[in-house]
Amino acid sequence: MIDFIFTLDYEIYGNGHGSLKELVYEPALKLIDVFNRHKARLVFFIEVAELEIIESARVDPFINEVKKQIKFIKESGFEIGLHIHPQWYEARFQGGKWSLNNQEYNLCLLSEDRIEQLLNRAITYLRYLVQDHHFTPIAYRAGNWLINPAVRVVPALARQGIKIDSSVFKGGFQRSTGIDYRKAPADLYYWKFTDDANIPAESGLLLEIPIFTKMIPTWQFLRGKRLNLEKKAPSDEGLKDKISRRLRDFLRWKVPLKFDFCRLNLQELLSITEEIVTSDRRYHQGYKPIVLIGHTKDNPDIGMISAFLDYIRYKNIRTATFEETYRKLIDKV
Ligand SMILES: [Zn+2]
């Protein structure tokens, strides 16, 4: 049996550029509508660090609409997950733009005390956003997918009541940040872990349900909408530096393509779905929770997403939240 878990990272660009209205509020509004029309589930990974800092600096008046929207999302029955880009917490707004603190880019590398402090702060702010002081998100996604080294961050997440991580994307490799998921278990759809997200551990503190990827030839990756979006995303390094840094990550024959409902075209989405369905029929390996990813800032094509939701219904694939998936998996792991 296959469940699709659609997840959406709710945030502006990674270097602080862009407006909440265009990059967060408006695309989310359209996605809420299309998922509601199809009675489909969607998990919103709310990036709390930027929202807290933008609110306290009073630089984007649209924060008030965003806060109302998050409350509405929760009340409408969509799932809320925790997403943190810690480089925002010591950010400064200077000369009309944000300068972020890249010393704290990877939460996993900070001290135990600092991790605890930032997680407390993140969850407190998320509770304030949804206006429910008892709310605890079940799922977490790390900023820039950085869940390793997991040894300090995972026990801290578990102490907060988080049960699931969805940061791993199999085959992932980024020289600049140290991401390396090339050794993640190729044949598992979920596993428990504590010290290293690549290594399943029977009594692990968190359940990993990775973002689904497909390994494709590198030349095939470097074309189409994807490359345009990579070029468009503003960054503090020049375009030439950015491209040459990314090309170093691509010095291999195959790279992972994330199952991304905002970046892939319909043909790519259908072909990945077909492969998952075929492998399910052929091998019957039991329950398969498949995580898809999207970003509000990627200008999602609502007509295409609507067609894709029609298609998966026709294929009898259900959409699920992490909460529902966790209940199904709890006695299996
Ligand atoms: Zn993010």
Short mmCIF file of C-alpha atoms and ligand atoms in Angstrom, two decimals:
data_model
loop_
_atom_site.label_atom_id
_atom_site.label_comp_id
_atom_site.label_asym_id
_atom_site.label_seq_id
_atom_site.Cartn_x
_atom_site.Cartn_y
_atom_site.Cartn_z
CA MET A 1 0.00 0.00 0.00
CA ILE A 2 1.20 3.46 -0.93
CA ASP A 3 0.46 6.78 0.79
CA PHE A 4 1.68 10.09 -0.60
CA ILE A 5 2.66 12.66 2.05
CA PHE A 6 2.72 16.09 0.37
CA THR A 7 4.93 18.51 2.31
CA LEU A 8 5.41 22.22 1.71
CA ASP A 9 8.27 24.36 3.08
CA TYR A 10 6.59 27.65 4.01
CA GLU A 11 9.35 30.28 3.66
CA ILE A 12 11.04 33.07 1.67
CA TYR A 13 14.47 32.71 -0.01
CA GLY A 14 17.37 31.23 2.00
CA ASN A 15 19.36 34.48 2.05
CA GLY A 16 16.46 36.60 3.33
CA HIS A 17 15.42 38.10 0.00
CA GLY A 18 11.83 38.44 -1.10
CA SER A 19 8.47 39.39 0.33
CA LEU A 20 6.11 37.32 2.47
CA LYS A 21 3.18 38.26 0.27
CA GLU A 22 4.67 36.99 -2.99
CA LEU A 23 6.81 34.09 -1.79
CA VAL A 24 4.68 32.71 1.04
CA TYR A 25 1.14 34.03 1.47
CA GLU A 26 -0.16 34.06 -2.11
CA PRO A 27 1.22 30.68 -3.26
CA ALA A 28 0.05 29.07 0.02
CA LEU A 29 -3.45 30.49 -0.50
CA LYS A 30 -3.68 28.83 -3.92
CA LEU A 31 -2.29 25.53 -2.59
CA ILE A 32 -4.76 25.49 0.33
CA ASP A 33 -7.54 25.91 -2.21
CA VAL A 34 -6.42 23.20 -4.63
CA PHE A 35 -5.74 20.65 -1.85
CA ASN A 36 -9.12 21.45 -0.27
CA ARG A 37 -10.91 21.03 -3.59
CA HIS A 38 -9.35 17.57 -3.98
CA LYS A 39 -9.91 16.70 -0.31
CA ALA A 40 -6.18 15.94 -0.22
CA ARG A 41 -3.80 16.17 2.75
CA LEU A 42 -0.90 18.63 2.87
CA VAL A 43 1.74 19.18 5.56
CA PHE A 44 3.01 22.74 6.04
CA PHE A 45 6.59 22.95 7.33
CA ILE A 46 6.47 26.45 8.80
CA GLU A 47 9.92 28.12 8.94
CA VAL A 48 9.54 29.75 12.32
CA ALA A 49 12.91 31.49 12.72
CA GLU A 50 12.42 33.92 9.82
CA LEU A 51 8.81 34.66 10.79
CA GLU A 52 9.74 35.47 14.40
CA ILE A 53 12.62 37.73 13.36
CA ILE A 54 10.64 39.45 10.58
CA GLU A 55 7.79 40.08 13.01
CA SER A 56 10.01 41.59 15.69
CA ALA A 57 11.88 43.79 13.18
CA ARG A 58 8.58 45.05 11.69
CA VAL A 59 10.01 45.11 8.18
CA ASP A 60 7.27 43.25 6.33
CA PRO A 61 3.71 44.35 7.17
CA PHE A 62 2.38 41.20 5.52
CA ILE A 63 3.46 39.20 8.59
CA ASN A 64 -0.02 39.80 10.05
CA GLU A 65 -1.73 38.10 7.08
CA VAL A 66 0.78 35.25 7.28
CA LYS A 67 -0.01 34.74 10.99
CA LYS A 68 -3.73 34.61 10.23
CA GLN A 69 -3.09 32.19 7.40
CA ILE A 70 -1.10 29.78 9.62
CA LYS A 71 -3.90 29.75 12.19
CA PHE A 72 -6.38 29.09 9.38
CA ILE A 73 -4.20 26.26 8.00
CA LYS A 74 -4.23 24.51 11.37
CA GLU A 75 -7.96 25.07 11.90
CA SER A 76 -8.73 23.70 8.42
CA GLY A 77 -7.20 20.35 9.38
CA PHE A 78 -3.90 20.59 7.51
CA GLU A 79 -0.88 19.32 9.43
CA ILE A 80 1.71 21.76 10.77
CA GLY A 81 5.35 20.65 10.92
CA LEU A 82 8.42 22.38 12.34
CA HIS A 83 11.07 23.81 10.01
CA ILE A 84 14.02 25.91 11.24
CA HIS A 85 16.73 27.91 9.46
CA PRO A 86 18.75 28.87 12.55
CA GLN A 87 20.83 31.46 10.67
CA TRP A 88 17.84 33.81 11.09
CA TYR A 89 17.99 34.07 14.87
CA GLU A 90 20.92 36.52 14.96
CA ALA A 91 20.04 38.15 11.64
CA ARG A 92 20.29 41.91 11.18
CA PHE A 93 18.33 44.14 8.84
CA GLN A 94 20.81 46.63 7.38
CA GLY A 95 20.60 48.91 4.36
CA GLY A 96 17.24 47.53 3.32
CA LYS A 97 18.20 43.87 3.38
CA TRP A 98 18.78 41.00 5.75
CA SER A 99 22.20 39.77 6.67
CA LEU A 100 21.91 36.31 8.21
CA ASN A 101 24.24 34.65 10.70
CA ASN A 102 25.80 31.81 8.77
CA GLN A 103 27.83 30.79 11.84
CA GLU A 104 24.65 29.08 12.96
CA TYR A 105 23.59 27.65 9.60
CA ASN A 106 23.53 24.00 10.71
CA LEU A 107 21.62 23.41 13.95
CA CYS A 108 23.31 19.99 14.35
CA LEU A 109 26.75 21.60 14.75
CA LEU A 110 25.76 23.87 17.65
CA SER A 111 26.32 23.06 21.33
CA GLU A 112 23.78 20.99 23.23
CA ASP A 113 22.66 24.08 25.19
CA ARG A 114 22.27 26.24 22.11
CA ILE A 115 20.26 23.53 20.31
CA GLU A 116 17.96 23.19 23.32
CA GLN A 117 17.54 26.95 23.55
CA LEU A 118 16.72 27.38 19.83
CA LEU A 119 14.30 24.43 19.78
CA ASN A 120 12.45 25.82 22.80
CA ARG A 121 12.26 29.17 21.10
CA ALA A 122 11.08 27.68 17.79
CA ILE A 123 8.32 25.59 19.35
CA THR A 124 7.19 28.44 21.60
CA TYR A 125 6.81 30.68 18.56
CA LEU A 126 5.02 27.96 16.58
CA ARG A 127 2.53 27.58 19.46
CA TYR A 128 2.00 31.34 19.43
CA LEU A 129 1.37 31.23 15.65
CA VAL A 130 -1.26 28.49 15.88
CA GLN A 131 -2.57 29.99 19.14
CA ASP A 132 -2.49 26.70 20.98
CA HIS A 133 -0.13 26.47 23.94
CA HIS A 134 -0.28 22.69 24.04
CA PHE A 135 0.48 22.13 20.37
CA THR A 136 3.47 19.92 19.53
CA PRO A 137 4.32 19.22 15.90
CA ILE A 138 4.85 15.53 15.14
CA ALA A 139 7.32 16.12 12.29
CA TYR A 140 10.49 18.14 11.75
CA ARG A 141 12.42 19.18 8.65
CA ALA A 142 15.88 20.66 9.10
CA GLY A 143 16.88 23.90 7.33
CA ASN A 144 18.74 22.98 4.14
CA TRP A 145 17.98 19.29 5.01
CA LEU A 146 20.83 19.21 7.57
CA ILE A 147 19.94 16.49 10.10
CA ASN A 148 23.50 15.15 10.42
CA PRO A 149 25.52 14.90 12.65
CA ALA A 150 22.35 13.84 14.47
CA VAL A 151 23.88 12.91 17.80
CA ARG A 152 22.98 16.14 19.67
CA VAL A 153 19.97 17.36 17.73
CA VAL A 154 17.91 14.16 17.64
CA PRO A 155 17.72 13.60 21.44
CA ALA A 156 16.81 17.30 21.78
CA LEU A 157 14.02 16.97 19.17
CA ALA A 158 12.72 13.82 20.87
CA ARG A 159 12.64 15.65 24.26
CA GLN A 160 10.37 18.25 22.63
CA GLY A 161 7.95 15.50 21.59
CA ILE A 162 8.88 15.34 17.89
CA LYS A 163 8.49 11.79 16.51
CA ILE A 164 9.43 12.04 12.83
CA ASP A 165 12.19 13.63 10.78
CA SER A 166 11.79 14.20 7.06
CA SER A 167 15.08 15.84 6.05
CA VAL A 168 16.97 12.99 4.37
CA PHE A 169 16.88 12.75 0.58
CA LYS A 170 18.59 9.56 -0.52
CA GLY A 171 21.65 10.08 -2.70
CA GLY A 172 21.97 13.71 -1.54
CA PHE A 173 25.44 15.26 -1.51
CA GLN A 174 26.50 18.91 -1.05
CA ARG A 175 30.16 19.67 -0.61
CA SER A 176 29.65 23.17 0.85
CA THR A 177 27.30 22.14 3.69
CA GLY A 178 28.54 18.60 4.32
CA ILE A 179 25.28 16.90 3.39
CA ASP A 180 25.94 13.29 2.48
CA TYR A 181 22.98 10.93 2.20
CA ARG A 182 24.64 8.66 -0.37
CA LYS A 183 24.80 5.91 2.26
CA ALA A 184 21.18 6.15 3.41
CA PRO A 185 19.50 2.71 3.25
CA ALA A 186 18.52 2.26 -0.39
CA ASP A 187 15.80 -0.33 0.20
CA LEU A 188 13.96 1.19 3.19
CA TYR A 189 10.99 3.57 3.06
CA TYR A 190 11.39 4.49 6.76
CA TRP A 191 13.69 3.66 9.66
CA LYS A 192 14.50 4.68 13.23
CA PHE A 193 17.78 6.43 14.05
CA THR A 194 19.57 8.51 16.67
CA ASP A 195 23.25 9.24 15.94
CA ASP A 196 23.35 9.23 12.17
CA ALA A 197 20.34 9.56 9.86
CA ASN A 198 22.03 7.20 7.38
CA ILE A 199 22.18 4.34 9.88
CA PRO A 200 19.00 2.59 11.08
CA ALA A 201 18.97 1.84 14.82
CA GLU A 202 16.38 -0.43 16.38
CA SER A 203 15.75 1.74 19.42
CA GLY A 204 16.31 5.02 17.58
CA LEU A 205 14.66 8.13 19.01
CA LEU A 206 13.21 9.46 15.75
CA LEU A 207 11.56 7.85 12.77
CA GLU A 208 13.05 8.96 9.44
CA ILE A 209 10.59 9.14 6.54
CA PRO A 210 12.84 10.56 3.81
CA ILE A 211 11.90 12.87 0.96
CA PHE A 212 11.51 10.51 -1.99
CA THR A 213 14.20 10.75 -4.66
CA LYS A 214 14.96 9.11 -7.94
CA MET A 215 18.56 8.83 -9.17
CA ILE A 216 18.81 10.25 -12.68
CA PRO A 217 21.67 10.95 -15.12
CA THR A 218 23.30 14.29 -14.30
CA TRP A 219 22.69 15.77 -17.78
CA GLN A 220 18.99 15.14 -17.37
CA PHE A 221 18.95 17.01 -14.04
CA LEU A 222 20.63 20.11 -15.45
CA ARG A 223 17.83 21.28 -17.68
CA GLY A 224 14.32 22.67 -17.73
CA LYS A 225 12.44 24.49 -14.97
CA ARG A 226 14.84 23.24 -12.29
CA LEU A 227 17.85 25.09 -13.63
CA ASN A 228 15.84 28.27 -14.14
CA LEU A 229 14.64 28.12 -10.52
CA GLU A 230 18.22 27.56 -9.31
CA LYS A 231 19.36 30.58 -11.31
CA LYS A 232 16.45 32.70 -10.13
CA ALA A 233 16.88 32.02 -6.39
CA PRO A 234 18.89 35.02 -5.14
CA SER A 235 22.11 34.31 -3.30
CA ASP A 236 24.93 36.41 -1.89
CA GLU A 237 27.53 34.70 -4.03
CA GLY A 238 27.72 35.60 -7.72
CA LEU A 239 25.93 33.46 -10.29
CA LYS A 240 29.27 32.17 -11.63
CA ASP A 241 30.42 31.05 -8.15
CA LYS A 242 27.07 29.49 -7.47
CA ILE A 243 27.04 27.51 -10.69
CA SER A 244 30.62 26.31 -10.27
CA ARG A 245 29.92 25.28 -6.63
CA ARG A 246 26.81 23.35 -7.71
CA LEU A 247 28.66 21.78 -10.64
CA ARG A 248 31.23 20.33 -8.19
CA ASP A 249 28.32 18.52 -6.46
CA PHE A 250 27.31 17.15 -9.85
CA LEU A 251 30.67 15.54 -10.69
CA ARG A 252 29.10 12.09 -10.81
CA TRP A 253 27.04 10.16 -13.31
CA LYS A 254 23.80 10.18 -11.37
CA VAL A 255 22.23 12.67 -8.97
CA PRO A 256 19.03 12.48 -6.90
CA LEU A 257 15.91 14.14 -8.21
CA LYS A 258 13.59 15.05 -5.34
CA PHE A 259 9.91 14.14 -5.79
CA ASP A 260 9.04 17.85 -5.90
CA PHE A 261 5.49 18.84 -6.84
CA CYS A 262 6.48 22.50 -7.31
CA ARG A 263 9.62 21.97 -9.43
CA LEU A 264 8.98 18.90 -11.58
CA ASN A 265 6.74 18.95 -14.64
CA LEU A 266 3.64 16.74 -14.89
CA GLN A 267 5.39 14.17 -17.04
CA GLU A 268 8.17 13.76 -14.45
CA LEU A 269 5.65 13.51 -11.58
CA LEU A 270 3.66 10.84 -13.43
CA SER A 271 6.70 8.82 -14.40
CA ILE A 272 8.00 8.71 -10.78
CA THR A 273 4.51 7.70 -9.59
CA GLU A 274 4.36 4.91 -12.20
CA GLU A 275 7.72 3.56 -11.03
CA ILE A 276 6.60 3.53 -7.40
CA VAL A 277 3.33 1.75 -8.30
CA THR A 278 5.13 -0.81 -10.49
CA SER A 279 7.71 -1.61 -7.82
CA ASP A 280 4.92 -1.93 -5.22
CA ARG A 281 3.07 -4.44 -7.46
CA ARG A 282 6.19 -6.38 -8.31
CA TYR A 283 7.74 -6.72 -4.87
CA HIS A 284 4.90 -6.17 -2.37
CA GLN A 285 7.27 -4.87 0.27
CA GLY A 286 4.44 -3.67 2.50
CA TYR A 287 3.45 -0.14 3.44
CA LYS A 288 5.18 2.67 1.55
CA PRO A 289 4.89 6.23 2.85
CA ILE A 290 6.24 8.43 0.05
CA VAL A 291 7.18 12.02 0.95
CA LEU A 292 6.88 14.71 -1.73
CA ILE A 293 8.34 18.18 -1.21
CA GLY A 294 7.39 21.64 -2.46
CA HIS A 295 8.23 25.25 -1.61
CA THR A 296 5.89 28.24 -1.59
CA LYS A 297 8.74 30.33 -3.09
CA ASP A 298 8.95 28.09 -6.20
CA ASN A 299 5.87 29.57 -7.86
CA PRO A 300 3.80 26.35 -7.89
CA ASP A 301 1.77 25.59 -11.02
CA ILE A 302 -1.70 25.07 -9.53
CA GLY A 303 -3.29 23.70 -12.73
CA MET A 304 -0.59 21.04 -12.97
CA ILE A 305 -0.85 20.15 -9.27
CA SER A 306 -4.62 19.78 -9.70
CA ALA A 307 -4.09 17.38 -12.64
CA PHE A 308 -1.56 15.41 -10.59
CA LEU A 309 -3.98 15.10 -7.65
CA ASP A 310 -6.66 13.82 -10.09
CA TYR A 311 -4.18 11.28 -11.42
CA ILE A 312 -3.15 9.85 -8.05
CA ARG A 313 -6.81 9.51 -7.04
CA TYR A 314 -7.36 7.55 -10.27
CA LYS A 315 -4.41 5.34 -9.23
CA ASN A 316 -6.05 4.77 -5.81
CA ILE A 317 -3.16 6.42 -3.98
CA ARG A 318 -4.21 8.11 -0.75
CA THR A 319 -2.70 11.32 0.57
CA ALA A 320 -1.73 11.21 4.25
CA THR A 321 -0.33 13.34 7.06
CA PHE A 322 2.64 12.29 9.22
CA GLU A 323 0.22 11.83 12.11
CA GLU A 324 -1.77 9.20 10.18
CA THR A 325 1.40 7.56 8.90
CA TYR A 326 2.88 7.41 12.40
CA ARG A 327 -0.19 5.56 13.67
CA LYS A 328 0.23 3.00 10.88
CA LEU A 329 3.94 2.56 11.53
CA ILE A 330 4.07 2.59 15.31
CA ASP A 331 3.83 -1.20 15.70
CA LYS A 332 5.92 -1.92 12.60
CA VAL A 333 9.17 -0.28 13.78
ZN ZN B 1 13.75 25.75 4.27
#
